[in-house]
XYZ file of C-alpha atoms in Angstrom:
770
model
C -12.598 -20.083 -186.129
C -10.793 -16.861 -186.795
C -8.991 -14.729 -184.257
C -11.163 -12.438 -182.150
C -10.390 -9.956 -179.382
C -9.919 -11.239 -175.851
C -13.044 -11.509 -173.770
C -12.894 -9.811 -170.376
C -15.620 -11.448 -168.309
C -15.997 -11.396 -164.540
C -18.582 -13.707 -162.981
C -19.032 -14.400 -159.253
C -18.020 -17.938 -158.310
C -21.492 -19.261 -157.421
C -23.119 -17.755 -160.517
C -20.200 -19.054 -162.589
C -21.016 -22.667 -161.726
C -24.729 -22.185 -162.442
C -23.883 -20.745 -165.852
C -21.604 -23.709 -166.502
C -24.250 -26.215 -165.426
C -27.027 -24.715 -167.563
C -24.891 -24.161 -170.618
C -23.374 -27.604 -170.375
C -26.810 -29.099 -170.967
C -27.404 -26.962 -174.050
C -23.855 -26.693 -175.468
C -22.194 -29.977 -174.611
C -20.014 -29.693 -177.699
C -18.390 -26.601 -176.144
C -15.725 -28.459 -174.172
C -17.666 -30.408 -171.570
C -16.987 -30.154 -167.832
C -15.098 -26.835 -168.100
C -16.547 -23.475 -167.067
C -17.238 -21.748 -170.375
C -19.543 -18.970 -171.420
C -20.753 -19.366 -175.006
C -21.628 -16.311 -177.035
C -22.753 -15.772 -180.601
C -20.371 -13.712 -182.761
C -20.814 -14.714 -186.417
C -21.144 -18.267 -185.153
C -20.666 -20.015 -181.819
C -17.400 -19.195 -179.995
C -16.515 -20.704 -176.637
C -14.580 -18.415 -174.311
C -12.981 -19.230 -170.975
C -14.261 -16.499 -168.712
C -11.240 -16.334 -166.449
C -8.031 -17.225 -168.317
C -8.876 -14.801 -171.126
C -7.666 -17.237 -173.795
C -7.825 -16.655 -177.529
C -8.024 -18.972 -180.513
C -5.565 -18.488 -183.369
C -5.911 -20.232 -186.712
C -2.480 -21.713 -187.623
C -2.931 -20.668 -191.264
C -3.341 -17.043 -190.132
C 0.250 -17.073 -188.867
C 1.881 -18.454 -192.038
C 0.489 -18.908 -195.535
C 2.386 -22.192 -195.827
C 0.444 -23.850 -192.990
C -2.500 -25.988 -194.045
C -5.939 -24.400 -193.781
C -8.465 -26.242 -191.659
C -6.237 -27.395 -188.805
C -7.591 -27.027 -185.283
C -6.884 -23.569 -183.817
C -4.097 -22.915 -181.321
C -5.293 -21.937 -177.849
C -3.294 -19.098 -176.259
C -3.398 -17.674 -172.732
C -1.449 -14.645 -171.525
C -0.302 -14.546 -167.876
C -3.207 -13.762 -165.560
C -0.882 -12.762 -162.700
C 2.709 -11.576 -162.385
C 4.640 -12.994 -165.298
C 7.125 -15.839 -164.799
C 8.952 -14.938 -167.982
C 8.334 -18.502 -169.194
C 6.459 -19.859 -172.180
C 4.604 -23.148 -171.713
C 4.020 -25.071 -174.939
C 1.492 -27.891 -174.602
C 1.202 -30.710 -177.164
C -2.149 -32.590 -177.428
C -2.185 -36.354 -177.884
C -2.781 -38.271 -181.133
C -5.948 -37.039 -182.833
C -6.649 -34.530 -180.046
C -7.098 -30.762 -180.269
C -6.010 -27.932 -177.957
C -9.671 -27.324 -177.016
C -9.640 -30.598 -175.040
C -6.911 -29.308 -172.687
C -8.000 -25.732 -172.008
C -8.409 -26.210 -168.264
C -4.738 -27.123 -167.853
C -3.591 -24.331 -170.179
C -5.756 -21.829 -168.289
C -4.226 -22.984 -165.024
C -0.728 -22.423 -166.406
C -1.777 -18.880 -167.345
C -3.063 -18.314 -163.818
C 0.416 -19.241 -162.533
C 2.058 -16.557 -164.657
C 2.981 -18.569 -167.742
C 2.563 -17.430 -171.291
C 0.754 -20.617 -172.335
C 0.066 -22.156 -175.740
C -1.967 -25.230 -176.645
C -0.340 -26.021 -179.997
C -2.146 -27.398 -183.019
C 0.255 -29.560 -185.048
C 0.178 -32.634 -187.383
C -1.130 -35.355 -185.050
C -3.898 -37.147 -186.924
C -2.281 -40.584 -186.508
C -0.591 -42.458 -183.677
C 3.177 -42.841 -183.784
C 3.128 -46.018 -181.689
C 0.277 -47.730 -183.521
C -0.110 -46.239 -187.025
C 3.386 -45.138 -188.010
C 5.737 -47.380 -186.032
C 3.567 -50.295 -184.911
C 5.205 -52.679 -187.399
C 8.584 -50.937 -187.630
C 11.630 -53.164 -187.746
C 13.474 -51.201 -185.069
C 12.920 -48.523 -182.441
C 14.506 -45.746 -184.513
C 11.221 -45.286 -186.420
C 9.883 -43.197 -183.536
C 12.835 -40.824 -183.715
C 12.528 -40.268 -187.470
C 8.778 -39.670 -187.313
C 9.041 -37.330 -184.346
C 11.899 -35.362 -185.878
C 9.996 -34.958 -189.149
C 6.943 -33.664 -187.282
C 9.167 -31.400 -185.167
C 11.482 -30.045 -187.871
C 9.762 -30.751 -191.208
C 12.744 -32.604 -192.690
C 12.002 -35.691 -194.789
C 13.342 -38.505 -192.605
C 10.517 -41.063 -192.629
C 8.500 -42.663 -195.418
C 5.634 -43.092 -192.945
C 4.404 -39.492 -193.270
C 5.059 -36.204 -195.006
C 5.475 -32.986 -192.982
C 7.103 -30.031 -194.727
C 9.039 -27.288 -192.860
C 6.082 -24.871 -192.910
C 3.808 -27.327 -191.080
C 6.445 -28.512 -188.623
C 6.127 -27.895 -184.897
C 9.106 -25.524 -184.848
C 7.734 -23.338 -187.623
C 4.259 -23.285 -186.079
C 5.712 -22.119 -182.753
C 7.919 -19.396 -184.220
C 5.207 -18.075 -186.547
C 2.629 -18.119 -183.733
C 4.916 -16.142 -181.417
C 5.624 -13.553 -184.114
C 1.885 -13.322 -184.872
C 1.038 -12.847 -181.189
C 3.651 -10.113 -180.942
C 1.947 -8.308 -183.832
C -1.458 -8.620 -182.134
C -0.395 -8.013 -178.520
C 3.036 -6.314 -178.521
C 2.668 -5.319 -174.866
C 2.427 -8.941 -173.659
C 6.038 -9.947 -174.291
C 5.614 -12.884 -176.709
C 8.685 -11.816 -178.688
C 10.851 -12.567 -175.653
C 10.614 -16.243 -176.561
C 12.272 -15.774 -179.948
C 15.965 -15.049 -180.444
C 17.226 -12.183 -182.581
C 17.345 -14.481 -185.615
C 13.792 -15.754 -185.027
C 14.625 -19.079 -183.446
C 12.927 -20.373 -180.307
C 14.580 -19.143 -177.099
C 14.469 -22.557 -175.412
C 16.089 -21.279 -172.216
C 12.804 -19.590 -171.252
C 10.475 -22.301 -172.566
C 8.761 -25.139 -170.698
C 7.155 -28.007 -172.582
C 4.319 -30.338 -171.615
C 2.214 -32.863 -173.431
C -0.283 -35.693 -173.120
C 0.203 -39.189 -174.567
C 1.784 -38.726 -178.013
C 2.201 -35.048 -177.159
C 4.195 -36.062 -174.080
C 6.587 -37.801 -176.462
C 7.080 -34.573 -178.395
C 7.711 -32.669 -175.166
C 10.213 -35.305 -174.045
C 11.884 -35.371 -177.458
C 12.392 -31.608 -177.260
C 13.821 -31.952 -173.744
C 16.304 -34.514 -175.074
C 17.455 -32.088 -177.785
C 17.121 -28.652 -176.151
C 17.718 -27.208 -172.711
C 14.241 -26.150 -171.542
C 13.102 -24.737 -168.194
C 10.734 -27.632 -167.449
C 9.258 -30.732 -169.094
C 5.961 -32.189 -167.830
C 4.840 -35.532 -169.295
C 1.288 -36.860 -168.955
C 0.828 -40.581 -169.751
C 3.299 -40.801 -172.643
C 5.614 -43.560 -173.905
C 7.285 -44.660 -177.143
C 7.339 -48.414 -177.564
C 8.658 -50.726 -180.286
C 6.216 -53.622 -180.607
C 8.690 -55.484 -182.823
C 11.593 -55.263 -180.394
C 9.435 -55.210 -177.257
C 11.452 -52.307 -175.927
C 11.222 -48.559 -175.530
C 12.197 -46.447 -178.555
C 15.903 -45.799 -179.010
C 15.729 -42.026 -178.588
C 14.527 -42.359 -175.008
C 17.967 -43.652 -174.001
C 19.740 -40.522 -175.254
C 21.232 -38.259 -172.606
C 18.993 -35.204 -172.256
C 20.223 -31.670 -172.876
C 17.589 -30.662 -170.308
C 18.749 -31.783 -166.846
C 16.627 -34.670 -165.505
C 15.935 -32.527 -162.433
C 13.574 -30.491 -164.634
C 11.513 -33.420 -165.984
C 8.240 -34.629 -164.368
C 5.815 -37.483 -165.160
C 2.153 -37.962 -164.168
C -0.037 -40.947 -165.077
C -3.131 -42.888 -163.971
C -2.419 -46.235 -162.357
C -5.161 -47.969 -164.394
C -4.057 -46.526 -167.718
C -3.094 -49.218 -170.239
C -1.552 -46.955 -172.923
C 0.968 -46.723 -171.351
C 0.630 -49.165 -168.477
C 2.142 -48.309 -165.116
C 4.924 -50.814 -165.834
C 5.770 -49.030 -169.082
C 5.538 -45.644 -167.363
C 8.117 -46.806 -164.853
C 10.411 -47.707 -167.753
C 9.968 -44.145 -168.994
C 11.009 -42.826 -165.580
C 14.281 -44.747 -165.835
C 14.851 -43.573 -169.418
C 14.338 -39.943 -168.401
C 16.587 -40.499 -165.343
C 13.907 -39.286 -162.895
C 13.155 -42.552 -161.083
C 15.377 -41.674 -158.124
C 14.009 -38.165 -157.545
C 11.958 -39.106 -154.509
C 9.524 -42.016 -154.173
C 6.641 -42.794 -156.511
C 3.766 -40.712 -155.117
C 0.026 -41.346 -155.433
C -1.414 -37.842 -155.206
C -4.971 -38.837 -154.223
C -4.674 -38.409 -150.469
C -1.523 -36.381 -149.811
C -0.229 -32.905 -150.419
C 3.344 -33.923 -149.550
C 4.899 -35.028 -152.822
C 8.349 -35.440 -151.195
C 10.023 -33.715 -154.168
C 9.056 -36.672 -156.373
C 9.113 -36.411 -160.170
C 7.031 -39.575 -160.645
C 3.385 -39.006 -159.722
C 0.326 -41.238 -160.136
C -3.382 -41.125 -159.366
C -6.079 -43.758 -158.913
C -9.045 -41.355 -158.769
C -12.138 -42.135 -160.819
C -12.252 -40.149 -164.078
C -15.233 -37.901 -164.683
C -15.791 -39.931 -167.828
C -16.101 -43.503 -166.575
C -13.241 -45.776 -167.599
C -11.268 -43.057 -169.407
C -8.072 -43.606 -167.426
C -5.725 -42.556 -170.226
C -7.134 -39.028 -170.307
C -7.876 -38.690 -166.599
C -4.753 -36.699 -165.674
C -5.239 -33.820 -168.121
C -8.190 -33.911 -170.593
C -11.125 -31.616 -169.758
C -13.928 -34.184 -169.867
C -12.043 -36.904 -167.953
C -10.450 -34.972 -165.070
C -11.584 -36.365 -161.673
C -13.986 -33.953 -159.957
C -15.839 -33.661 -156.688
C -19.613 -33.302 -156.343
C -19.361 -29.565 -156.986
C -17.591 -30.211 -160.301
C -14.254 -28.911 -159.008
C -11.028 -30.221 -160.473
C -9.298 -32.547 -157.976
C -5.914 -32.304 -159.719
C -5.266 -28.562 -159.504
C -2.769 -28.945 -156.647
C -0.907 -31.625 -158.591
C -0.802 -29.477 -161.716
C 0.519 -26.570 -159.656
C 3.289 -28.770 -158.250
C 4.240 -30.009 -161.721
C 4.386 -26.457 -163.056
C 6.164 -24.747 -160.166
C 8.268 -27.219 -158.150
C 12.054 -26.718 -158.303
C 14.715 -29.167 -157.296
C 18.198 -28.486 -155.922
C 19.974 -31.270 -157.803
C 22.853 -31.502 -160.284
C 21.997 -32.300 -163.873
C 23.613 -32.676 -167.259
C 23.349 -30.707 -170.471
C 24.945 -33.040 -172.941
C 23.130 -33.653 -176.213
C 23.638 -35.828 -179.275
C 23.787 -33.539 -182.277
C 22.807 -35.991 -185.024
C 20.081 -38.525 -185.728
C 20.869 -42.219 -185.462
C 21.185 -42.729 -189.216
C 23.922 -40.096 -189.531
C 27.662 -40.622 -189.210
C 29.549 -37.337 -188.945
C 33.261 -37.574 -189.697
C 35.668 -34.788 -188.669
C 33.050 -32.061 -188.098
C 33.923 -28.367 -188.004
C 32.000 -25.424 -186.533
C 32.102 -21.758 -187.489
C 31.089 -19.472 -184.639
C 30.650 -16.314 -186.689
C 28.385 -17.773 -189.362
C 26.879 -20.410 -186.972
C 27.529 -23.166 -189.513
C 28.298 -26.847 -189.031
C 30.009 -29.057 -191.652
C 31.053 -32.694 -191.819
C 31.979 -35.531 -194.150
C 29.852 -38.683 -194.227
C 31.119 -42.293 -194.732
C 30.232 -42.108 -198.428
C 32.597 -39.183 -199.097
C 29.838 -36.572 -199.241
C 30.192 -33.046 -197.811
C 27.290 -31.701 -195.711
C 26.636 -28.284 -194.209
C 23.904 -26.841 -191.988
C 23.181 -24.241 -189.320
C 23.648 -24.248 -185.550
C 20.928 -22.991 -183.205
C 22.731 -20.339 -181.087
C 20.311 -20.831 -178.187
C 21.089 -24.559 -177.787
C 24.174 -25.409 -179.835
C 22.167 -28.069 -181.695
C 22.125 -28.804 -185.420
C 19.134 -27.282 -187.283
C 17.601 -29.546 -189.914
C 15.888 -27.060 -192.169
C 16.393 -26.130 -195.818
C 19.945 -24.948 -195.037
C 20.951 -28.551 -194.259
C 22.415 -29.639 -197.599
C 24.788 -32.048 -199.277
C 27.019 -29.664 -201.225
C 29.652 -31.935 -202.809
C 30.614 -35.569 -203.377
C 33.687 -37.739 -204.026
C 35.822 -36.310 -201.215
C 38.962 -38.169 -200.226
C 38.639 -40.283 -197.106
C 40.044 -38.842 -193.895
C 42.790 -41.465 -193.994
C 43.839 -40.088 -197.409
C 43.353 -36.369 -196.740
C 44.440 -36.281 -193.045
C 41.947 -33.429 -192.492
C 38.187 -33.119 -192.700
C 36.305 -30.087 -194.033
C 37.170 -26.812 -192.319
C 35.740 -23.291 -192.353
C 37.994 -20.355 -193.143
C 37.680 -16.714 -194.203
C 37.941 -16.499 -197.980
C 37.064 -13.971 -200.641
C 33.341 -14.608 -200.133
C 33.465 -14.473 -196.350
C 32.960 -17.779 -194.561
C 33.963 -20.606 -196.891
C 34.657 -24.318 -196.586
C 37.963 -25.873 -197.562
C 38.171 -29.615 -198.169
C 40.063 -32.330 -200.055
C 38.487 -33.896 -203.134
C 39.786 -36.240 -205.805
C 41.013 -34.831 -209.102
C 42.443 -37.425 -211.490
C 42.543 -39.780 -208.486
C 44.819 -37.377 -206.541
C 43.890 -35.348 -203.433
C 43.263 -31.704 -204.385
C 42.186 -28.622 -202.415
C 38.680 -27.304 -203.090
C 36.539 -24.566 -201.568
C 32.789 -24.071 -201.204
C 31.239 -20.638 -200.745
C 27.643 -19.464 -200.565
C 26.906 -17.000 -203.367
C 23.394 -15.579 -203.844
C 22.048 -18.159 -201.428
C 23.584 -21.184 -203.199
C 26.702 -23.162 -202.299
C 29.214 -23.137 -205.162
C 32.430 -25.162 -205.316
C 35.736 -24.558 -207.037
C 39.181 -26.085 -207.329
C 41.853 -24.043 -205.514
C 45.072 -26.017 -205.941
C 46.710 -26.440 -209.369
C 45.737 -29.475 -211.462
C 49.413 -30.311 -212.021
C 49.311 -33.966 -211.039
C 50.794 -33.348 -207.553
C 48.821 -34.447 -204.483
C 47.856 -31.813 -201.913
C 45.801 -32.425 -198.781
C 45.266 -31.745 -195.086
C 44.252 -28.155 -195.803
C 43.954 -25.613 -192.946
C 42.747 -22.095 -193.835
C 43.176 -18.767 -192.064
C 40.129 -17.775 -190.047
C 40.967 -14.349 -188.609
C 39.810 -11.019 -190.018
C 43.334 -9.751 -189.281
C 44.617 -11.572 -192.352
C 44.423 -9.177 -195.280
C 44.558 -12.094 -197.706
C 43.197 -15.621 -197.068
C 45.929 -18.254 -196.889
C 45.956 -22.049 -196.792
C 48.468 -24.485 -195.321
C 48.559 -28.095 -196.544
C 50.758 -31.100 -197.153
C 52.472 -31.430 -200.510
C 53.181 -34.662 -202.463
C 52.734 -37.232 -199.695
C 50.445 -37.169 -196.665
C 52.864 -39.252 -194.585
C 56.356 -38.095 -195.602
C 55.974 -34.933 -197.685
C 56.280 -31.251 -196.898
C 54.127 -28.696 -195.109
C 53.480 -25.736 -197.426
C 51.301 -22.668 -197.541
C 49.976 -20.419 -200.316
C 47.626 -17.468 -200.743
C 44.112 -18.749 -201.365
C 42.950 -15.821 -203.496
C 45.426 -16.583 -206.330
C 46.162 -19.654 -208.449
C 48.886 -20.910 -206.068
C 51.464 -18.842 -207.952
C 53.952 -19.437 -205.147
C 53.967 -22.262 -202.617
C 56.093 -21.620 -199.525
C 57.722 -24.666 -197.927
C 57.763 -24.754 -194.117
C 59.439 -28.130 -193.662
C 58.888 -31.865 -193.392
C 55.547 -33.173 -192.166
C 55.379 -34.263 -188.565
C 52.918 -37.143 -188.327
C 50.559 -37.852 -185.478
C 49.575 -34.325 -184.468
C 48.005 -31.072 -185.613
C 51.204 -29.482 -186.935
C 50.166 -25.883 -187.606
C 48.171 -22.904 -186.299
C 47.602 -19.546 -187.945
C 48.344 -16.648 -185.614
C 45.487 -14.193 -185.379
C 47.756 -11.192 -185.952
C 47.599 -11.826 -189.697
C 51.352 -12.255 -190.061
C 52.647 -15.445 -188.426
C 52.310 -19.218 -188.535
C 53.265 -21.451 -185.613
C 54.100 -25.024 -186.555
C 56.026 -28.065 -185.373
C 58.579 -30.062 -187.371
C 60.410 -33.291 -186.742
C 64.045 -32.387 -186.065
C 66.238 -35.451 -185.619
C 63.302 -37.407 -184.255
C 62.166 -34.709 -181.800
C 59.287 -32.322 -182.356
C 60.299 -28.657 -182.244
C 58.236 -25.444 -182.404
C 58.840 -22.909 -185.182
C 57.362 -19.545 -186.154
C 57.104 -18.362 -189.765
C 56.809 -14.718 -190.839
C 54.588 -14.523 -193.937
C 56.005 -11.103 -194.830
C 59.708 -11.968 -194.773
C 59.059 -15.655 -195.606
C 61.526 -16.598 -192.846
C 61.067 -19.465 -190.368
C 62.673 -19.475 -186.918
C 62.999 -22.328 -184.452
C 62.010 -21.223 -180.950
C 64.974 -22.593 -179.036
C 63.785 -21.490 -175.591
C 60.761 -23.775 -175.827
C 60.764 -27.325 -174.498
C 61.623 -30.098 -176.922
C 58.876 -32.557 -177.744
C 56.186 -29.913 -178.074
C 53.264 -30.795 -180.384
C 49.761 -29.535 -181.143
C 50.472 -25.782 -181.171
C 47.743 -23.515 -179.776
C 47.270 -19.816 -180.576
C 44.746 -17.739 -178.611
C 42.815 -14.708 -179.793
C 44.969 -12.204 -177.922
C 47.466 -11.979 -175.110
C 47.757 -10.171 -171.753
C 50.343 -7.722 -173.046
C 50.025 -5.467 -176.059
C 51.701 -6.570 -179.306
C 52.185 -10.091 -177.919
C 50.697 -13.408 -178.991
C 49.604 -16.098 -176.562
C 50.936 -19.436 -177.787
C 51.034 -22.922 -176.314
C 51.469 -26.607 -177.009
C 51.494 -30.084 -175.489
C 54.845 -31.217 -174.095
C 55.566 -34.953 -173.807
C 51.809 -35.600 -173.777
C 51.775 -34.670 -170.077
C 51.375 -30.902 -169.782
C 50.446 -27.776 -171.712
C 52.999 -24.979 -171.721
C 51.764 -21.453 -172.450
C 54.023 -18.614 -173.632
C 53.796 -15.015 -174.701
C 55.582 -14.309 -177.945
C 56.521 -10.804 -179.022
C 57.447 -10.836 -182.721
C 61.115 -10.018 -182.931
C 61.372 -10.171 -179.144
C 61.141 -12.587 -176.244
C 59.328 -15.881 -175.903
C 58.349 -16.084 -172.208
C 56.869 -19.082 -170.369
C 53.718 -17.892 -168.541
C 52.067 -21.072 -167.245
C 52.228 -24.849 -167.199
C 48.887 -26.685 -167.102
C 49.059 -30.150 -165.582
C 46.557 -32.982 -165.892
C 43.864 -32.291 -163.249
C 44.173 -34.355 -160.097
C 40.719 -35.894 -160.543
C 41.718 -37.196 -163.982
C 45.039 -38.528 -162.712
C 43.326 -40.391 -159.891
C 41.110 -42.097 -162.467
C 44.171 -43.120 -164.497
C 43.915 -40.451 -167.232
C 47.324 -38.873 -167.809
C 47.900 -38.076 -171.518
C 46.836 -34.767 -173.106
C 45.660 -34.459 -176.718
C 43.628 -32.335 -179.173
C 43.905 -28.976 -177.369
C 41.847 -26.020 -178.632
C 42.243 -22.525 -177.176
C 39.437 -19.996 -176.841
C 38.798 -16.693 -175.116
C 35.550 -15.739 -173.401
C 34.820 -12.634 -171.339
C 38.504 -11.641 -171.573
C 39.546 -14.921 -169.966
C 41.615 -17.677 -171.610
C 40.609 -21.338 -171.755
C 41.753 -24.540 -173.395
C 39.648 -27.622 -174.167
C 41.320 -31.024 -174.478
C 40.994 -34.757 -174.234
C 42.842 -36.407 -171.345
C 43.431 -40.016 -172.303
C 43.911 -43.320 -170.562
C 45.487 -45.097 -173.493
C 47.148 -44.451 -176.817
C 46.862 -40.994 -178.352
C 46.739 -40.729 -182.126
C 43.601 -42.884 -182.267
C 40.208 -42.391 -180.674
C 41.237 -42.830 -177.040
C 39.557 -43.777 -173.811
C 39.473 -40.167 -172.701
C 37.784 -37.560 -170.585
C 36.916 -34.146 -172.031
C 38.056 -31.154 -169.964
C 38.084 -27.357 -170.069
C 40.852 -25.631 -168.085
C 41.286 -21.921 -167.486
C 44.637 -20.310 -168.254
C 46.544 -17.385 -166.705
C 44.333 -17.148 -163.625
C 46.365 -16.310 -160.507
C 44.109 -18.282 -158.177
C 44.087 -21.358 -160.388
C 41.030 -20.810 -162.541
C 38.259 -23.161 -163.523
C 38.842 -26.849 -164.087
C 35.784 -28.640 -165.460
C 35.317 -32.156 -166.768
C 32.708 -31.860 -169.505
C 31.827 -35.354 -170.706
C 29.196 -37.425 -168.957
C 31.336 -40.491 -168.388
C 29.379 -43.040 -170.451
C 31.022 -46.336 -169.587
C 32.889 -48.020 -172.425
C 32.819 -44.947 -174.670
C 35.833 -43.485 -176.459
C 35.997 -39.685 -176.721
C 38.090 -37.308 -178.793
C 38.606 -33.973 -180.544
C 36.816 -31.382 -178.404
C 36.017 -28.196 -180.308
C 34.230 -25.086 -179.122
C 31.778 -22.536 -180.431
C 31.176 -19.084 -178.971
C 27.965 -17.125 -179.384
C 27.073 -13.795 -177.826
C 26.222 -15.296 -174.444
C 27.142 -18.976 -174.500
C 30.025 -21.434 -174.869
C 29.394 -24.814 -176.478
C 31.852 -27.695 -176.496
C 31.539 -30.417 -179.146
C 33.314 -33.761 -179.065
C 33.203 -37.143 -180.727
C 32.119 -40.291 -178.940
C 32.612 -43.864 -180.130
C 31.546 -47.175 -178.660
C 34.240 -49.763 -179.321
C 35.296 -50.431 -182.893
C 33.679 -49.086 -186.037
C 32.767 -45.650 -187.365
C 31.998 -42.515 -185.426
C 28.762 -42.953 -183.487
C 27.973 -39.562 -181.985
C 28.834 -35.904 -182.001
C 27.940 -34.519 -178.592
C 27.464 -30.926 -177.552
C 28.098 -29.815 -173.976
C 26.044 -26.721 -173.185
C 25.655 -24.433 -170.206
C 29.304 -23.457 -169.762
C 28.774 -19.695 -169.856
C 27.180 -19.381 -166.386
C 30.182 -21.207 -164.965
C 32.765 -19.141 -166.812
C 31.152 -15.783 -166.136
C 29.821 -16.627 -162.687
C 31.475 -13.617 -161.070
C 29.574 -11.290 -163.365
C 26.216 -12.406 -161.978
C 25.342 -9.861 -159.329
C 21.791 -9.199 -158.173
C 20.095 -7.109 -155.537
C 18.058 -8.837 -152.825
C 15.686 -5.894 -152.806
C 13.826 -7.814 -155.503
C 12.559 -10.326 -152.949
C 13.311 -14.054 -153.139
C 15.817 -14.540 -155.947
C 15.864 -17.619 -158.155
C 19.498 -18.117 -159.148
C 20.461 -20.658 -161.787
C 23.777 -21.702 -163.240
C 25.433 -24.705 -164.831
C 24.013 -27.795 -163.179
C 27.144 -29.936 -163.301
C 29.348 -27.277 -161.759
C 29.357 -26.466 -158.078
C 29.525 -22.728 -157.470
C 29.578 -20.587 -154.379
C 27.113 -17.878 -153.513
C 28.539 -14.701 -152.025
C 26.634 -12.039 -150.124
C 27.569 -8.487 -149.265
C 26.407 -5.157 -147.925
C 29.623 -3.542 -149.104
C 30.358 -4.229 -152.781
C 34.057 -4.346 -151.945
C 33.722 -7.086 -149.303
C 32.029 -10.431 -149.966
C 31.288 -13.350 -147.635
C 31.158 -16.877 -149.028
C 28.219 -19.178 -148.435
C 28.701 -22.946 -148.604
C 28.888 -24.451 -152.116
C 25.441 -24.945 -153.635
C 23.905 -26.679 -156.633
C 21.625 -25.017 -159.176
C 18.940 -23.817 -158.977
C 18.929 -22.067 -155.605
C 16.692 -19.573 -153.852
C 18.151 -16.625 -151.994
C 15.883 -15.476 -149.180
C 16.791 -11.923 -148.109
C 14.761 -12.265 -144.919
C 17.375 -14.718 -143.616
C 20.177 -12.204 -143.999
C 20.446 -8.458 -143.920
C 22.892 -8.245 -146.813
C 21.734 -6.422 -149.879
C 23.713 -7.982 -152.762
C 24.327 -11.552 -153.907
C 26.517 -13.020 -156.631
C 27.900 -16.368 -157.810
C 31.510 -17.479 -157.991
C 32.890 -20.708 -159.466
C 34.846 -22.932 -157.123
C 38.564 -22.813 -157.794
C 39.031 -26.510 -158.439
């Protein structure tokens, strides 16, 4: 069926049912038990008279999508818009036409709603993974269907036919057809899905796709109808279900029939635990109550309209329980699932890689939105970051671009982005005649090309760190020379054949010894002086190095921020005696002034975490922050640590936020950050016991916390839905006079401001000063 204009039909309620009853007898194939008017327009087309839905052929949105797939079903908001897109995923072998009543109802509640047609001809639990040796099969199959990357030998889905491509191409197509309806709002500027304003729902296998997305992306809402992933071989739920969800559990809901066997109620309850929603109120049978007690775990025992079809009874058109008048008995439940909001904390911590990947020493480039890492087999990989979620994108940009790198133990530094002649480039250490050598990789005409930077003179060079500020007129590289344990720290211009190598001093082991200043002129580094670490500054114009004698001895891990509070000054810091971070302003040729000392937060100390490591400074909204690990154990290895972000140079103390989720028995290290236009992401490594790196995690949702004071709204709009970072407790302020604000008690997100309770006109959020 090809696209056709929307049908605008208005039928009185009584006559509507008579039309449905008569036409049902003659046109049973037109989606039984739903009120449809069938008309003849170059063939039979079934049109919902009230939701004004349209059918869109997937192949009409992208030439790469297979012809002959079931059409998407699309409904624009029938009332005031929520500003949310609902994407619904049918079950295995099902088509969007079987779920139109639910999709129509979402449209009536103000959603932009889509019933998505996608590759679902076989069952993941039974056909693809029924005999799989382990529970990871479900993840690989789902990710291939979602992203179109070849991860499973069970099926073949290319990027064009993937779920993500079908969604983005459908939204762009709808914007072309109906530009006034706002479909483009759900795509970012670079044509990725704007997950922040998307809700997902699905039935059976489709519920698994909705849940998988909620695990990987922060969505507004996730509604699951009778869905579970189960490993028959291991007699356990699929591995991916135990991942922490980027979407807070407080936004996830589950609805099933008590007599369903696929999944059974027992298996559904296991899903509730996996999604961390089992404790959100009691298990509620919706049949005889309208008080759901804020539960996220709903069941029904009503008789399906199609006898015995318990698996489809909660959502499929022909099985929905109905009264004698043919009315849907689940509308109130659907409305609750699509509109209820909970005032509970949540987490937005996601695992960035699939279970078969080991990512060693990853690096992130915020300008180019690129992610690079080294795998255990000495291969170099690069891919893109989704700026709306901070997650790794597995599309055609995800490539292995070189091999035979030195191990991290040999090179002392993983791949790193820097600004080279070709813009954003990668610098890394690769063997040449069995010796570590410095190489670069740059993307030229769409292809990654590699080249040797350091001379092939038989002298080892490694641990390379490149300049990454546009202030540097020429790209430069610092590295160790001759011996990674006892040699020298040197630097050279990267755009020449290392004609001159400038020696800074002896290597100091056990720390990050050097930072490029962003003024384009200076290098801050630490050297071992008579067994004590000391901070130095090097002027790349005069080639002179100066020890900063007014700085505490024992300082390691230098930090350089983007800019400083006073003009012509640099903001510089470092870790002193593993117990505090000292922050200074440095005026080249002038004073070096101590501005602040950051101590280990009290909450970390009380838990026994006292040692500071791996600091990284960043600036956001003209405020200064530092991320770090705070360890309870030996630094210099992957420690038992908490991951924190602390605010610097804030008179009232600033923000102090613990960012890891506290998985018991896990070792955490090396927090790094990425800034996009409106978000801050924090990445860190997590290990479990001995062995290789297990996870790279991304902590999202920091921007609302950091820029909480900038959120100011007028209560003239009516009830205001305010939302901020779910792990952070903020305060709401109210005011009639914009100069004078009154604090309301601390609240958790989301919250509703009711102007009728107060006479104040303005509201805003402030972070607690912890």
